[in-house]
Short mmCIF file of C-alpha atoms and ligand atoms in Angstrom, two decimals:
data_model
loop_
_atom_site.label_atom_id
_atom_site.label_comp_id
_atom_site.label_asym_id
_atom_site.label_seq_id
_atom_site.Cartn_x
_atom_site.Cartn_y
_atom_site.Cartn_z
CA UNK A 799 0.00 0.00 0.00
CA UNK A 800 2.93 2.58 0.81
CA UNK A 801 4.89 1.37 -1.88
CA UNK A 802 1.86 1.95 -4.26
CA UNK A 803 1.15 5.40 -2.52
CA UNK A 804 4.61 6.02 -3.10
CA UNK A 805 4.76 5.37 -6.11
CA UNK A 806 2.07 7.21 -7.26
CA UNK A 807 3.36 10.40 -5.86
CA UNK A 808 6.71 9.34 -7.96
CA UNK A 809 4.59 9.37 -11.19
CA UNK A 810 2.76 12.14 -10.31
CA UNK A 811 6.22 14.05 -9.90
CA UNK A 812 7.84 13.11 -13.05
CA UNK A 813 4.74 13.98 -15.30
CA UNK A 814 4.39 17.65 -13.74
CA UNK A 815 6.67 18.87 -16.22
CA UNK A 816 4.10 18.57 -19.29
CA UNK A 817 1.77 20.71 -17.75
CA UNK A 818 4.26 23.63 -16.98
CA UNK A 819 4.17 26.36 -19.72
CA UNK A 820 6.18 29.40 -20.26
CA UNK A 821 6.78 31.87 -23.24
CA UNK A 822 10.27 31.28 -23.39
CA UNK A 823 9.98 27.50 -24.04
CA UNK A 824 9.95 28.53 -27.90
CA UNK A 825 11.62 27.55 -31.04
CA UNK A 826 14.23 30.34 -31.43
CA UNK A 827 13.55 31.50 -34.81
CA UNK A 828 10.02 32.68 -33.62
CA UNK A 829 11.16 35.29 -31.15
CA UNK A 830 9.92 38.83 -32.09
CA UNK A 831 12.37 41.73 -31.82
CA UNK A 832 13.47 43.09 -28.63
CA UNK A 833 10.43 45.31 -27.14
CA UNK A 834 11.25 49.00 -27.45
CA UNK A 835 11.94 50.34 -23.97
CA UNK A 836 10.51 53.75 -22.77
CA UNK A 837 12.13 55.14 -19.77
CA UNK A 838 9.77 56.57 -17.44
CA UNK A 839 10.31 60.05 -15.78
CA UNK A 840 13.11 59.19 -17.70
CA UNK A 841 15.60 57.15 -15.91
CA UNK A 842 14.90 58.05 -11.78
CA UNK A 843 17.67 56.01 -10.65
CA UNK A 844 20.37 57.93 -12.08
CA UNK A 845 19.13 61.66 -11.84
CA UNK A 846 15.68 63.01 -10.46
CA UNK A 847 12.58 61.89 -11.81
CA UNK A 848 10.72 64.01 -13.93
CA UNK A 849 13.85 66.01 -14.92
CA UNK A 850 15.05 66.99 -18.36
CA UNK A 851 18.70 65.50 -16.87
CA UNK A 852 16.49 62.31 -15.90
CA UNK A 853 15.06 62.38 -19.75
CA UNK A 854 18.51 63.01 -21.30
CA UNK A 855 20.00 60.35 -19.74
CA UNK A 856 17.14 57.99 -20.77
CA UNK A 857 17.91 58.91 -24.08
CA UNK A 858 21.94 58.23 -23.86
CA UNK A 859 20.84 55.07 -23.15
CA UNK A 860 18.93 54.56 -26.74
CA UNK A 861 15.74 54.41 -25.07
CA UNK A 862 12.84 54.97 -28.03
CA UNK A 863 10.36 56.80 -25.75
CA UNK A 864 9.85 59.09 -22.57
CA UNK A 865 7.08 58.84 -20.29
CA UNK A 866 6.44 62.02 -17.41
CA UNK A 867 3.18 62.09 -15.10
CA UNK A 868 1.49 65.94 -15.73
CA UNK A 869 -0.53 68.15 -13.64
CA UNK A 870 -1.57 71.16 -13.98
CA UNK A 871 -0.72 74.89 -12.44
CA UNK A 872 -2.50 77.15 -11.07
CA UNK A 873 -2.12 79.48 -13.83
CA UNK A 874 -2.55 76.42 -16.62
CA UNK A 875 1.20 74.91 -17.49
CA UNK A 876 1.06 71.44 -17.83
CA UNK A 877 4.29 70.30 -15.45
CA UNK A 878 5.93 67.27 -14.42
CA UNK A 879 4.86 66.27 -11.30
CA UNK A 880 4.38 62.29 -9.85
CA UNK A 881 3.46 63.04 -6.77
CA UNK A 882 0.23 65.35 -5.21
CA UNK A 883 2.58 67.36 -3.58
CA UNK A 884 5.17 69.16 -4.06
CA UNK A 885 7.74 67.98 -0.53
CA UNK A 886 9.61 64.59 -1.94
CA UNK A 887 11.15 65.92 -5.02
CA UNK A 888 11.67 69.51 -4.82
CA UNK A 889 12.77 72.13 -2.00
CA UNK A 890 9.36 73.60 -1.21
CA UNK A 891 9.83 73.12 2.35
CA UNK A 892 12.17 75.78 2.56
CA UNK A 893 11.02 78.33 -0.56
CA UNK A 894 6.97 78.06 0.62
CA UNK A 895 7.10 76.26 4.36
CA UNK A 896 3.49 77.42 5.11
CA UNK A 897 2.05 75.95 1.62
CA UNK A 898 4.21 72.73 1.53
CA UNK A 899 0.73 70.43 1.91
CA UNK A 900 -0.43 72.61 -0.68
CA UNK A 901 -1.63 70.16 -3.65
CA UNK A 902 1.27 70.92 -6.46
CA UNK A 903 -1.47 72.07 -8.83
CA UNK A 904 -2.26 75.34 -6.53
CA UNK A 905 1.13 76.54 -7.65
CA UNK A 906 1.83 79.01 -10.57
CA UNK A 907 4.27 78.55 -13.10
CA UNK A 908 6.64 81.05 -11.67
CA UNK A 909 6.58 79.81 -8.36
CA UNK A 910 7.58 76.43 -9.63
CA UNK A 911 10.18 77.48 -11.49
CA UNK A 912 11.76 79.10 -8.09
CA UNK A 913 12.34 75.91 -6.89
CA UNK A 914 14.86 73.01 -6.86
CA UNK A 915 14.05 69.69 -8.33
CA UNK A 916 17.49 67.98 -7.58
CA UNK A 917 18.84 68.57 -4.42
CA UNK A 918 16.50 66.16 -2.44
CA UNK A 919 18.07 63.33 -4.86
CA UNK A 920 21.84 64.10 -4.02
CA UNK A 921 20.44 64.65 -0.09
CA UNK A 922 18.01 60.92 -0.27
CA UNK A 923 20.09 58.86 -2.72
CA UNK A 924 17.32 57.09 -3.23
CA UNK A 925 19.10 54.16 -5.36
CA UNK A 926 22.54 54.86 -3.75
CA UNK A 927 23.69 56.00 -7.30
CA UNK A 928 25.42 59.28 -5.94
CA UNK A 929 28.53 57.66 -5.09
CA UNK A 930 29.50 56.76 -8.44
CA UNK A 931 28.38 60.11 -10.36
CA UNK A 932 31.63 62.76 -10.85
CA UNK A 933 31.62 66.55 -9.73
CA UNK A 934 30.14 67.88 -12.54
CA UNK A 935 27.73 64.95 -12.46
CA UNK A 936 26.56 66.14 -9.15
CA UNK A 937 26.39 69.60 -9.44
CA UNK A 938 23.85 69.27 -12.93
CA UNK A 939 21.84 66.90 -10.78
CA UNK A 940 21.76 69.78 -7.64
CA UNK A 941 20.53 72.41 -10.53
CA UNK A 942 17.92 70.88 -11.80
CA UNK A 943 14.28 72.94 -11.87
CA UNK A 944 10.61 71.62 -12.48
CA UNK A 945 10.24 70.39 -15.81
CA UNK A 946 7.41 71.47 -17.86
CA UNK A 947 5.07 69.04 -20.12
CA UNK A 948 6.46 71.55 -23.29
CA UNK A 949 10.05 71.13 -22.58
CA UNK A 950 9.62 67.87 -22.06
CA UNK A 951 7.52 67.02 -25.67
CA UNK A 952 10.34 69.35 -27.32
CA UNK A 953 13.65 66.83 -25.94
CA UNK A 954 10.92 64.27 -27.28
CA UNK A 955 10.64 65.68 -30.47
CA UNK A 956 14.08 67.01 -31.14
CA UNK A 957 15.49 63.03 -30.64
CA UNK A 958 12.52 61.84 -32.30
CA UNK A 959 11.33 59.58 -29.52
CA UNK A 960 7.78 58.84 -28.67
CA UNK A 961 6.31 60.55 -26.25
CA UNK A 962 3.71 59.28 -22.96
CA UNK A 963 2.14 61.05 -20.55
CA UNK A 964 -0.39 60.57 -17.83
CA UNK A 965 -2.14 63.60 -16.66
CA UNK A 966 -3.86 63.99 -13.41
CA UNK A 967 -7.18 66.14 -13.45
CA UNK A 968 -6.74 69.00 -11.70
CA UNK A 969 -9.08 69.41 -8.35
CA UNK A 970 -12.19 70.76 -7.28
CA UNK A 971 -12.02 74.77 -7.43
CA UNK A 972 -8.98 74.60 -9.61
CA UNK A 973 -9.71 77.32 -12.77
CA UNK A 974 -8.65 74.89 -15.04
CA UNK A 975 -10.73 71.67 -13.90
CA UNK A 976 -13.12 71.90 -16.79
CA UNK A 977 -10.64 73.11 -19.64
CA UNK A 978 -7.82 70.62 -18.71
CA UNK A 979 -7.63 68.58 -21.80
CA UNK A 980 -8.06 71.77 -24.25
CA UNK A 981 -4.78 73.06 -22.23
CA UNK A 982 -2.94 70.10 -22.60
CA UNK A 983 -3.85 69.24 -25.96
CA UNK A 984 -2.68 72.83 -26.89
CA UNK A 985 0.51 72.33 -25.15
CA UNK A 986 1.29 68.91 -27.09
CA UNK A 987 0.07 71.05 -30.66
CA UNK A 988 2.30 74.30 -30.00
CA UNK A 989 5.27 72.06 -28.84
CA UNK A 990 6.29 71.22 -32.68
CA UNK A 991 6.65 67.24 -31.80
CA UNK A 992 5.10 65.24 -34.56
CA UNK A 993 1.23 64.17 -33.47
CA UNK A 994 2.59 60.20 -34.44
CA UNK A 995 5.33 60.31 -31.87
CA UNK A 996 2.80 61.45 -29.15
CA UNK A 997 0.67 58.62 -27.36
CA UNK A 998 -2.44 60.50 -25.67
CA UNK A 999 -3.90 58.81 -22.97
CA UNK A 1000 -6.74 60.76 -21.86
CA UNK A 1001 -9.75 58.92 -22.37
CA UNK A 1002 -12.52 62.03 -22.00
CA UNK A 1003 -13.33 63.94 -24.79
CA UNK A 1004 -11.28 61.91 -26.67
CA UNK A 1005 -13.77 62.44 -29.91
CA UNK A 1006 -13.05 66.05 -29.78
CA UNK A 1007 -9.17 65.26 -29.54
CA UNK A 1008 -9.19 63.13 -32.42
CA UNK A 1009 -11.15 65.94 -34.63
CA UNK A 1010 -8.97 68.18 -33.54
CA UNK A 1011 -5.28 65.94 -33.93
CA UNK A 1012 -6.44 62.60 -35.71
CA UNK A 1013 -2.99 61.67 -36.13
CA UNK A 1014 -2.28 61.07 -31.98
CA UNK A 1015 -1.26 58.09 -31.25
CA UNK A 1016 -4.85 57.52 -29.24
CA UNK A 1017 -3.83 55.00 -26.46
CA UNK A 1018 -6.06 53.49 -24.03
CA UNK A 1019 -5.17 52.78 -19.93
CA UNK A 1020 -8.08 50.02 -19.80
CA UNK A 1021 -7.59 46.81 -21.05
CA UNK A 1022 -11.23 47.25 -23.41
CA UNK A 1023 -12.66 44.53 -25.43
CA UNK A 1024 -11.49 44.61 -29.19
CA UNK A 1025 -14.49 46.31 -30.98
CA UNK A 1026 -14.79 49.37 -28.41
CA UNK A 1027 -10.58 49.91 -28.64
CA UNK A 1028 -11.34 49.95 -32.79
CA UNK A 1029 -14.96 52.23 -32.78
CA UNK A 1030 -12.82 54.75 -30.48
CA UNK A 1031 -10.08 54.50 -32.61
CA UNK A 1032 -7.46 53.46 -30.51
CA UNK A 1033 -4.77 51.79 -31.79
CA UNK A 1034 -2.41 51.26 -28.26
CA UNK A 1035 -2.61 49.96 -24.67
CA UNK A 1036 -0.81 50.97 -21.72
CA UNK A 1037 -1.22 48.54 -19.12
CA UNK A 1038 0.40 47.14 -15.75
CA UNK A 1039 2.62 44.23 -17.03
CA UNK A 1040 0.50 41.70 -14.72
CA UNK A 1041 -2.92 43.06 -16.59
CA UNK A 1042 -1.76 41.72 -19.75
CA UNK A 1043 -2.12 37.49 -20.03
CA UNK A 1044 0.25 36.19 -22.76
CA UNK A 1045 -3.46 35.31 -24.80
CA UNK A 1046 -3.99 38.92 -24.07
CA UNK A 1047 -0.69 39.85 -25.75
CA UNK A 1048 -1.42 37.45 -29.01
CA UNK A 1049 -4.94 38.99 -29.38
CA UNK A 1050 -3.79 42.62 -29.15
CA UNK A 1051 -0.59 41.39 -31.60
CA UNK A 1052 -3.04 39.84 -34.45
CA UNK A 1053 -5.42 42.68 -34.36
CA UNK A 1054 -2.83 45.71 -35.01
CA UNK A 1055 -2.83 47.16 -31.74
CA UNK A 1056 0.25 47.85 -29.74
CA UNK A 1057 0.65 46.81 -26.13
CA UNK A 1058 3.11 48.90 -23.79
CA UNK A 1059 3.34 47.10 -20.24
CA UNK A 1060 4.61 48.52 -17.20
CA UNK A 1061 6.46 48.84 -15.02
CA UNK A 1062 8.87 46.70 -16.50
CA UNK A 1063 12.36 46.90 -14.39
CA UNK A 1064 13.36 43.38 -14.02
CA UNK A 1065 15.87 41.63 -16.60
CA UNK A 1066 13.53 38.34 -16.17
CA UNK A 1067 10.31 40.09 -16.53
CA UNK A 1068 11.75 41.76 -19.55
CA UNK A 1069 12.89 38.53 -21.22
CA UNK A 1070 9.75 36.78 -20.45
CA UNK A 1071 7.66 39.61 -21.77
CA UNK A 1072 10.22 39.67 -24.89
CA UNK A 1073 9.55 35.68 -25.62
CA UNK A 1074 5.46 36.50 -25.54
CA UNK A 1075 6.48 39.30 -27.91
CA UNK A 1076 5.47 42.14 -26.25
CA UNK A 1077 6.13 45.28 -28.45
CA UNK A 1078 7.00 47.69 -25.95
CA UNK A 1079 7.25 48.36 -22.25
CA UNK A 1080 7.94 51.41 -20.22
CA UNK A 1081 10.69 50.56 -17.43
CA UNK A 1082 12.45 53.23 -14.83
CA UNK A 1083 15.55 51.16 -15.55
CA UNK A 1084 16.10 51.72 -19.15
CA UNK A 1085 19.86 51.24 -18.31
CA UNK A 1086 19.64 47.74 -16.94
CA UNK A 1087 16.92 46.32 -19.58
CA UNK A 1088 19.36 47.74 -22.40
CA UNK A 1089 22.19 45.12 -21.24
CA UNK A 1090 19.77 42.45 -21.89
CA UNK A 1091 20.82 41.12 -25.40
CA UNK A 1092 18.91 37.52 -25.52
CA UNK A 1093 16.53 36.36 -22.89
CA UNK A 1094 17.76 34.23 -20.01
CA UNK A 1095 16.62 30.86 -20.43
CA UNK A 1096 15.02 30.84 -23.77
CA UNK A 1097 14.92 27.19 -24.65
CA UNK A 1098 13.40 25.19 -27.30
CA UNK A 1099 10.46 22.55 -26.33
CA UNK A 1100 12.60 19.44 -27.41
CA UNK A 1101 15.42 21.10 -25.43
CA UNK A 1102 13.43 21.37 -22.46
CA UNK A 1103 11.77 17.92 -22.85
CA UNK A 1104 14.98 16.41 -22.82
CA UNK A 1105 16.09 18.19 -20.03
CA UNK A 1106 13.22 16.52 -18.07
CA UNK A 1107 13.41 13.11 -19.47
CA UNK A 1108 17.13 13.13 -18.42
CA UNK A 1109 16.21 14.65 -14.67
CA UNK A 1110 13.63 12.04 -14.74
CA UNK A 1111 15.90 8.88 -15.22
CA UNK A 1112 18.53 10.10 -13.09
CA UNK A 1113 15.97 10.53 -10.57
CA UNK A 1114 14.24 7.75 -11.03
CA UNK A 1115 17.58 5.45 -10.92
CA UNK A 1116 18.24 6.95 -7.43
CA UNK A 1117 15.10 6.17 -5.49
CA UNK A 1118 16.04 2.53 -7.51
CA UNK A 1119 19.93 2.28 -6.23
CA UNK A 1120 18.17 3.55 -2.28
CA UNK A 1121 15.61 1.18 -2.42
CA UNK A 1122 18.31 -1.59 -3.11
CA UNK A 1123 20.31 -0.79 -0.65
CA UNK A 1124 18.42 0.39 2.46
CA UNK A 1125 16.64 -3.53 1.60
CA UNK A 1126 20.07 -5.34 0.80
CA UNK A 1127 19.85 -7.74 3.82
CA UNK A 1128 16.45 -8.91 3.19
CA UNK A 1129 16.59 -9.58 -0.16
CA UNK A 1130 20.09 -11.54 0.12
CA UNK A 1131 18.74 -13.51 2.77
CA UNK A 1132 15.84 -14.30 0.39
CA UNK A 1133 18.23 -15.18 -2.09
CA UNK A 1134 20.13 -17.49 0.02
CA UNK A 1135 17.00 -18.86 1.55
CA UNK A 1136 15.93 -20.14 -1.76
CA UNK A 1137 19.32 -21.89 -2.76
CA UNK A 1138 19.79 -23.70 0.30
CA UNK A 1139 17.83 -23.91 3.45
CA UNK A 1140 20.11 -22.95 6.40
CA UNK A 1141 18.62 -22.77 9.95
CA UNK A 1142 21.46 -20.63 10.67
CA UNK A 1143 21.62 -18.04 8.69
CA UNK A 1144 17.60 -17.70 9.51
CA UNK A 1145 18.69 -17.43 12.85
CA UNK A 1146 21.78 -15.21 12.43
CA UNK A 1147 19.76 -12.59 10.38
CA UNK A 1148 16.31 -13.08 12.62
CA UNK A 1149 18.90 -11.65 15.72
CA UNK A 1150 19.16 -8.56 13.99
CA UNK A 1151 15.76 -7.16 14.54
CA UNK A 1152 13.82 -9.75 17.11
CA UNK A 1153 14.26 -9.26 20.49
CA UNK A 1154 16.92 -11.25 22.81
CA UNK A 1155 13.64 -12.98 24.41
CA UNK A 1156 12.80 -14.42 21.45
CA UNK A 1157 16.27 -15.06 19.66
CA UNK A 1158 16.66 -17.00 23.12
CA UNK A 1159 13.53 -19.56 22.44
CA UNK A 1160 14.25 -19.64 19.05
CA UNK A 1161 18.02 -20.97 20.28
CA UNK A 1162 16.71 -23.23 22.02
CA UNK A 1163 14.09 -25.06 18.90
CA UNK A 1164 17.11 -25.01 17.07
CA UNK A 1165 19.21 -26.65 19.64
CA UNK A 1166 16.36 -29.67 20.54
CA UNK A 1167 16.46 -30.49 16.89
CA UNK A 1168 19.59 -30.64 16.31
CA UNK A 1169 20.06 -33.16 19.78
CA UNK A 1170 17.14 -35.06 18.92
CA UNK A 1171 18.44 -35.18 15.18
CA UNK A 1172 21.81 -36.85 16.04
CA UNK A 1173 21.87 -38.54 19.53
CA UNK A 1174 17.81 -39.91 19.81
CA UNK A 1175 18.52 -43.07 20.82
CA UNK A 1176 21.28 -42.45 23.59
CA UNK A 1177 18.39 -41.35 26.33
CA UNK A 1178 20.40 -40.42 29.63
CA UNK A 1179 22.83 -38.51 27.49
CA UNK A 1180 19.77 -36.10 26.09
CA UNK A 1181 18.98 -36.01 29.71
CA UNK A 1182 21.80 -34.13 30.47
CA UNK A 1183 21.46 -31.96 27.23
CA UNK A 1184 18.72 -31.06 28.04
CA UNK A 1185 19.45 -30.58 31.79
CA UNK A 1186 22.04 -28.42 30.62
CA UNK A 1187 20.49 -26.81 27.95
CA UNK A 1188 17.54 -25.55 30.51
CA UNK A 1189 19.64 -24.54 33.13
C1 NAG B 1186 22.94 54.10 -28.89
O1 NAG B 1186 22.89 54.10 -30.32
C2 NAG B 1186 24.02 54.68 -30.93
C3 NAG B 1186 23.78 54.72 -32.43
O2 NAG B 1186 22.95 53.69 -32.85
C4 NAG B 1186 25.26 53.85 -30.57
O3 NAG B 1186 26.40 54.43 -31.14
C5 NAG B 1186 25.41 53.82 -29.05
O4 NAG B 1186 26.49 53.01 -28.68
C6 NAG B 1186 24.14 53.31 -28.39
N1 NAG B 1186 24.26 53.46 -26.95
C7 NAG B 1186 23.94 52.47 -26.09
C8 NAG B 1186 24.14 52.76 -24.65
O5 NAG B 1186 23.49 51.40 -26.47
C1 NAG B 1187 2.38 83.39 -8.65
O1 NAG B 1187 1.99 83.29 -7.29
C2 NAG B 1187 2.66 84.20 -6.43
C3 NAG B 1187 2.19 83.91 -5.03
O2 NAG B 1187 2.58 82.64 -4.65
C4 NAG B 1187 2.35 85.64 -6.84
O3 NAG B 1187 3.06 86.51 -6.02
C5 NAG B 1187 2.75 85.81 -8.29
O4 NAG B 1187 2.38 87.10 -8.73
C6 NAG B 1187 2.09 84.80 -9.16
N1 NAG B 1187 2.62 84.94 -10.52
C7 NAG B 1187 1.83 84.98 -11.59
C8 NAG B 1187 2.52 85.10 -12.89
O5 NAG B 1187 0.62 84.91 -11.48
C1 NAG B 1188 21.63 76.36 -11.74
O1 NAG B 1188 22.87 77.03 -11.92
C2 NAG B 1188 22.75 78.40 -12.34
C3 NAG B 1188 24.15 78.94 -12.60
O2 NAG B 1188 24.99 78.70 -11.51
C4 NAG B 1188 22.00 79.17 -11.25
O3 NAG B 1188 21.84 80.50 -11.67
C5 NAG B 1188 20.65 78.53 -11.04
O4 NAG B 1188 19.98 79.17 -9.99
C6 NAG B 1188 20.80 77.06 -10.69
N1 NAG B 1188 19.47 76.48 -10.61
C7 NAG B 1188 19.08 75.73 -9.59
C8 NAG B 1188 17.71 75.20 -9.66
O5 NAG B 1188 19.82 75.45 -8.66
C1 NAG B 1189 -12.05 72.59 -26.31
O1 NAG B 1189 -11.76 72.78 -27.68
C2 NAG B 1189 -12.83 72.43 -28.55
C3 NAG B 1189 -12.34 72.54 -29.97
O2 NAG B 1189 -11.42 73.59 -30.11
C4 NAG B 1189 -14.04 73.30 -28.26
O3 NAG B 1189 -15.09 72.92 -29.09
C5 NAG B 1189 -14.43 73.10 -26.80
O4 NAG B 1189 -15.49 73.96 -26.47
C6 NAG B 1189 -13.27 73.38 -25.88
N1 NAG B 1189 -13.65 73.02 -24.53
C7 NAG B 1189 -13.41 73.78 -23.48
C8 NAG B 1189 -13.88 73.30 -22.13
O5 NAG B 1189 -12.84 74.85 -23.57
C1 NAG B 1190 -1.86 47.53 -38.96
O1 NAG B 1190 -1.61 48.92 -38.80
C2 NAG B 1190 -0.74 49.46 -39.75
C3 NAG B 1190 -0.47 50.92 -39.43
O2 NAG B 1190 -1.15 51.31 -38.28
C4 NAG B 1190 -1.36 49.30 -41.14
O3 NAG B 1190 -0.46 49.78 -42.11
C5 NAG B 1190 -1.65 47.82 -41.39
O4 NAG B 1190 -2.31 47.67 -42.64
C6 NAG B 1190 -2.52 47.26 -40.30
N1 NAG B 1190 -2.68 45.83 -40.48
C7 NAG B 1190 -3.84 45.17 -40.26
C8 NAG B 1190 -3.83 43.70 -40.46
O5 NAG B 1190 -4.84 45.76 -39.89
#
């Protein structure tokens, strides 16, 4: 029954392996090109977020987008900003103390531009980067300002890169809560960056945005069923990479619509998402996904079957060569037992695992047959055998 149990759970064990998938078990001739890698708020771990330094180094690292996260002032300039206020990444704690709560949308344009948007990263060292940047390194990252959406779309345009951008709605009794996508929309049309290289995200009034630019990029942030992504026109999704299944990746490929996942910042995330041929994904390490030549572990299915089989057999000869030997004793003194019959040996290999009680009676049987065996007839001399025997 154990053994069957046992070897049940064996099978069960060794047959696993057909029902694990991944992307990268593929035949190597099918992989798609590497996905295009868009940094961003450029590339945070090696200057401050959200900074034209942060974009420009993004872009020394042959990144083919840039991706910022927009709000809007008080006086209507779409600026870079990630979070709702304005204390982690710049220095309003000591230009404005008494407004540093203040949502970073209740600013104006030239308040912003007062302040610093690099010292807190040389003061945090958030990724412990500072150590290795030069003098001049360091003082470019300690004079960097608040970017705005413009400057940002002209870098974008002048290195021909596309260009993302989330933008947050401004809030309740802000003067520019109602004509917020008119004011960004005219910041992305004055800018001079090619409408294809821009991917618009907003999803109101996005009828009036394609009248007014048809040839945006229109992207949607919801993963929507085919028909309503084609009757609104949009031809892109942004999504969070664990949104996207790899069937999800396959139907948006064979229907002309381009996937961006993020945030993608892992080399094994990036080469798994490269084998499902992903087009694109936007990581805040552009400079670690560009090392990333080949995925890791791409392998082809008879490659990986074999790889099994092998583990299998090996396997399978080891719980053979333990079963052998932890038995060894008991099967040789089966062996023996069925070439000759030997009391003895019974006996000898019985004393290893009965108790002394019962080795002791089992002495004695042997003993009385053996006496009665060769001396029956001579009575007074079993007598004393067994006198002795007993005592
Ligand atoms: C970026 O591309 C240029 C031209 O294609 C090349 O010379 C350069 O080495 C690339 N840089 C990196 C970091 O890959
Ligand atoms: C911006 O706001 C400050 C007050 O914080 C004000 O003094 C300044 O005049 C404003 N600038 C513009 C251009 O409105
Ligand atoms: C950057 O450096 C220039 C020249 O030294 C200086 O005028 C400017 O105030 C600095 N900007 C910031 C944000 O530190
Ligand atoms: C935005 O612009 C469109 C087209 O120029 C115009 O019809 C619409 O009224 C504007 N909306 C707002 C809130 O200004
Ligand atoms: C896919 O889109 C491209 C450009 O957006 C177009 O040229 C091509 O014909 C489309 N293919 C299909 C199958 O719809």
């Amino acid at each position: 029954m154990v053994l069957l149990i046992y070897l049940s759970v064996l099978l069960t064990l060794y047959f696993i392996p057909l029902s694990i998938t991944s992307p990268c078990i593929m035949e190597r001739g099918s992989l798609k090109a590497a996905p295009a890698i868009i940094g961003h708020q450029g590339a945070p771990m090696l200057a401050p977020e959200n900074t034209l330094l942060s974009f420009n180094r993004a872009l020394q690292r042959n990144v083919s987008g840039l991706e910022a996260d927009v709000t809007i002032s008080l006086d209507g300039v779409p600026f870079l900003m990630r979070d709702r206020t304005l204390r982690r990444t710049t220095n309003v704690r000591r230009v404005f103390p008494d407004r540093q709560y203040d949502d970073a949308s209740f600013f104006n344009w030239t308040d912003l531009t007062s302040l610093n948007a690099g010292q807190w990263f040389l003061k945090d060292d958030p990724f412990w980067t500072v150590q290795y940047m030069s003098t001049s390194e360091r003082w470019s990252v300690g004079n960097q300002t608040v970017c705005s959406l413009e400057q940002m779309l002209k870098l974008a345009a002048k290195s021909k890169s596309l260009a993302v951008f989330t933008l947050r709605r401004p809030p309740a009794n802000h003067p520019h809560r109602h004509d917020w996508v008119n004011l960004t929309l005219d910041t992305v049309l004055t800018s001079g960056i090619p409408q294809e290289q821009v991917m618009w995200t907003l999803d109101s009034n996005r009828e009036m945005v394609r009248s007014v630019a048809p040839s945006l990029q229109q992207t949607s942030v919801q993963k929507l069923p085919l028909n309503t992504l084609h009757h609104k026109g949009i031809s892109r999704v942004l999504l969070r990479y664990n949104q996207a299944s790899a069937q999800d990746v396959r139907l948006y490929n064979e229907n002309n619509i381009s996937l961006t996942l993020y945030s993608v910042n892992e080399p094994w995330l990036y080469s798994l998402l490269w084998c499902s041929g992903v087009p694109s994904v936007s990581s805040e390490a552009p400079q670690v996904l560009r090392k990333v030549h080949y995925p890791l572990w791409l392998m082809s299915p008879d490659e990986y079957c074999l790889i099994w089989i092998c583990t299998d057999l090996i396997s399978f000869a080891v719980v053979l060569g333990i079963f052998i030997f932890q038995n060894y004793h008991i099967i040789r003194w089966r062996m023996s037992g069925m070439r000759s019959y030997n009391p003895e040996q019974i006996m000898l290999s019985a004393a290893v695992r009965r108790s002394s009680r019962d080795v002791n009676i089992m002495k004695e049987k042997l003993i009385f047959s053996e006496v009665s065996n060769g001396v029956s007839s001579d009575e007074p001399y079993m007598e004393n055998g067994f006198n002795y025997y007993t005592n």
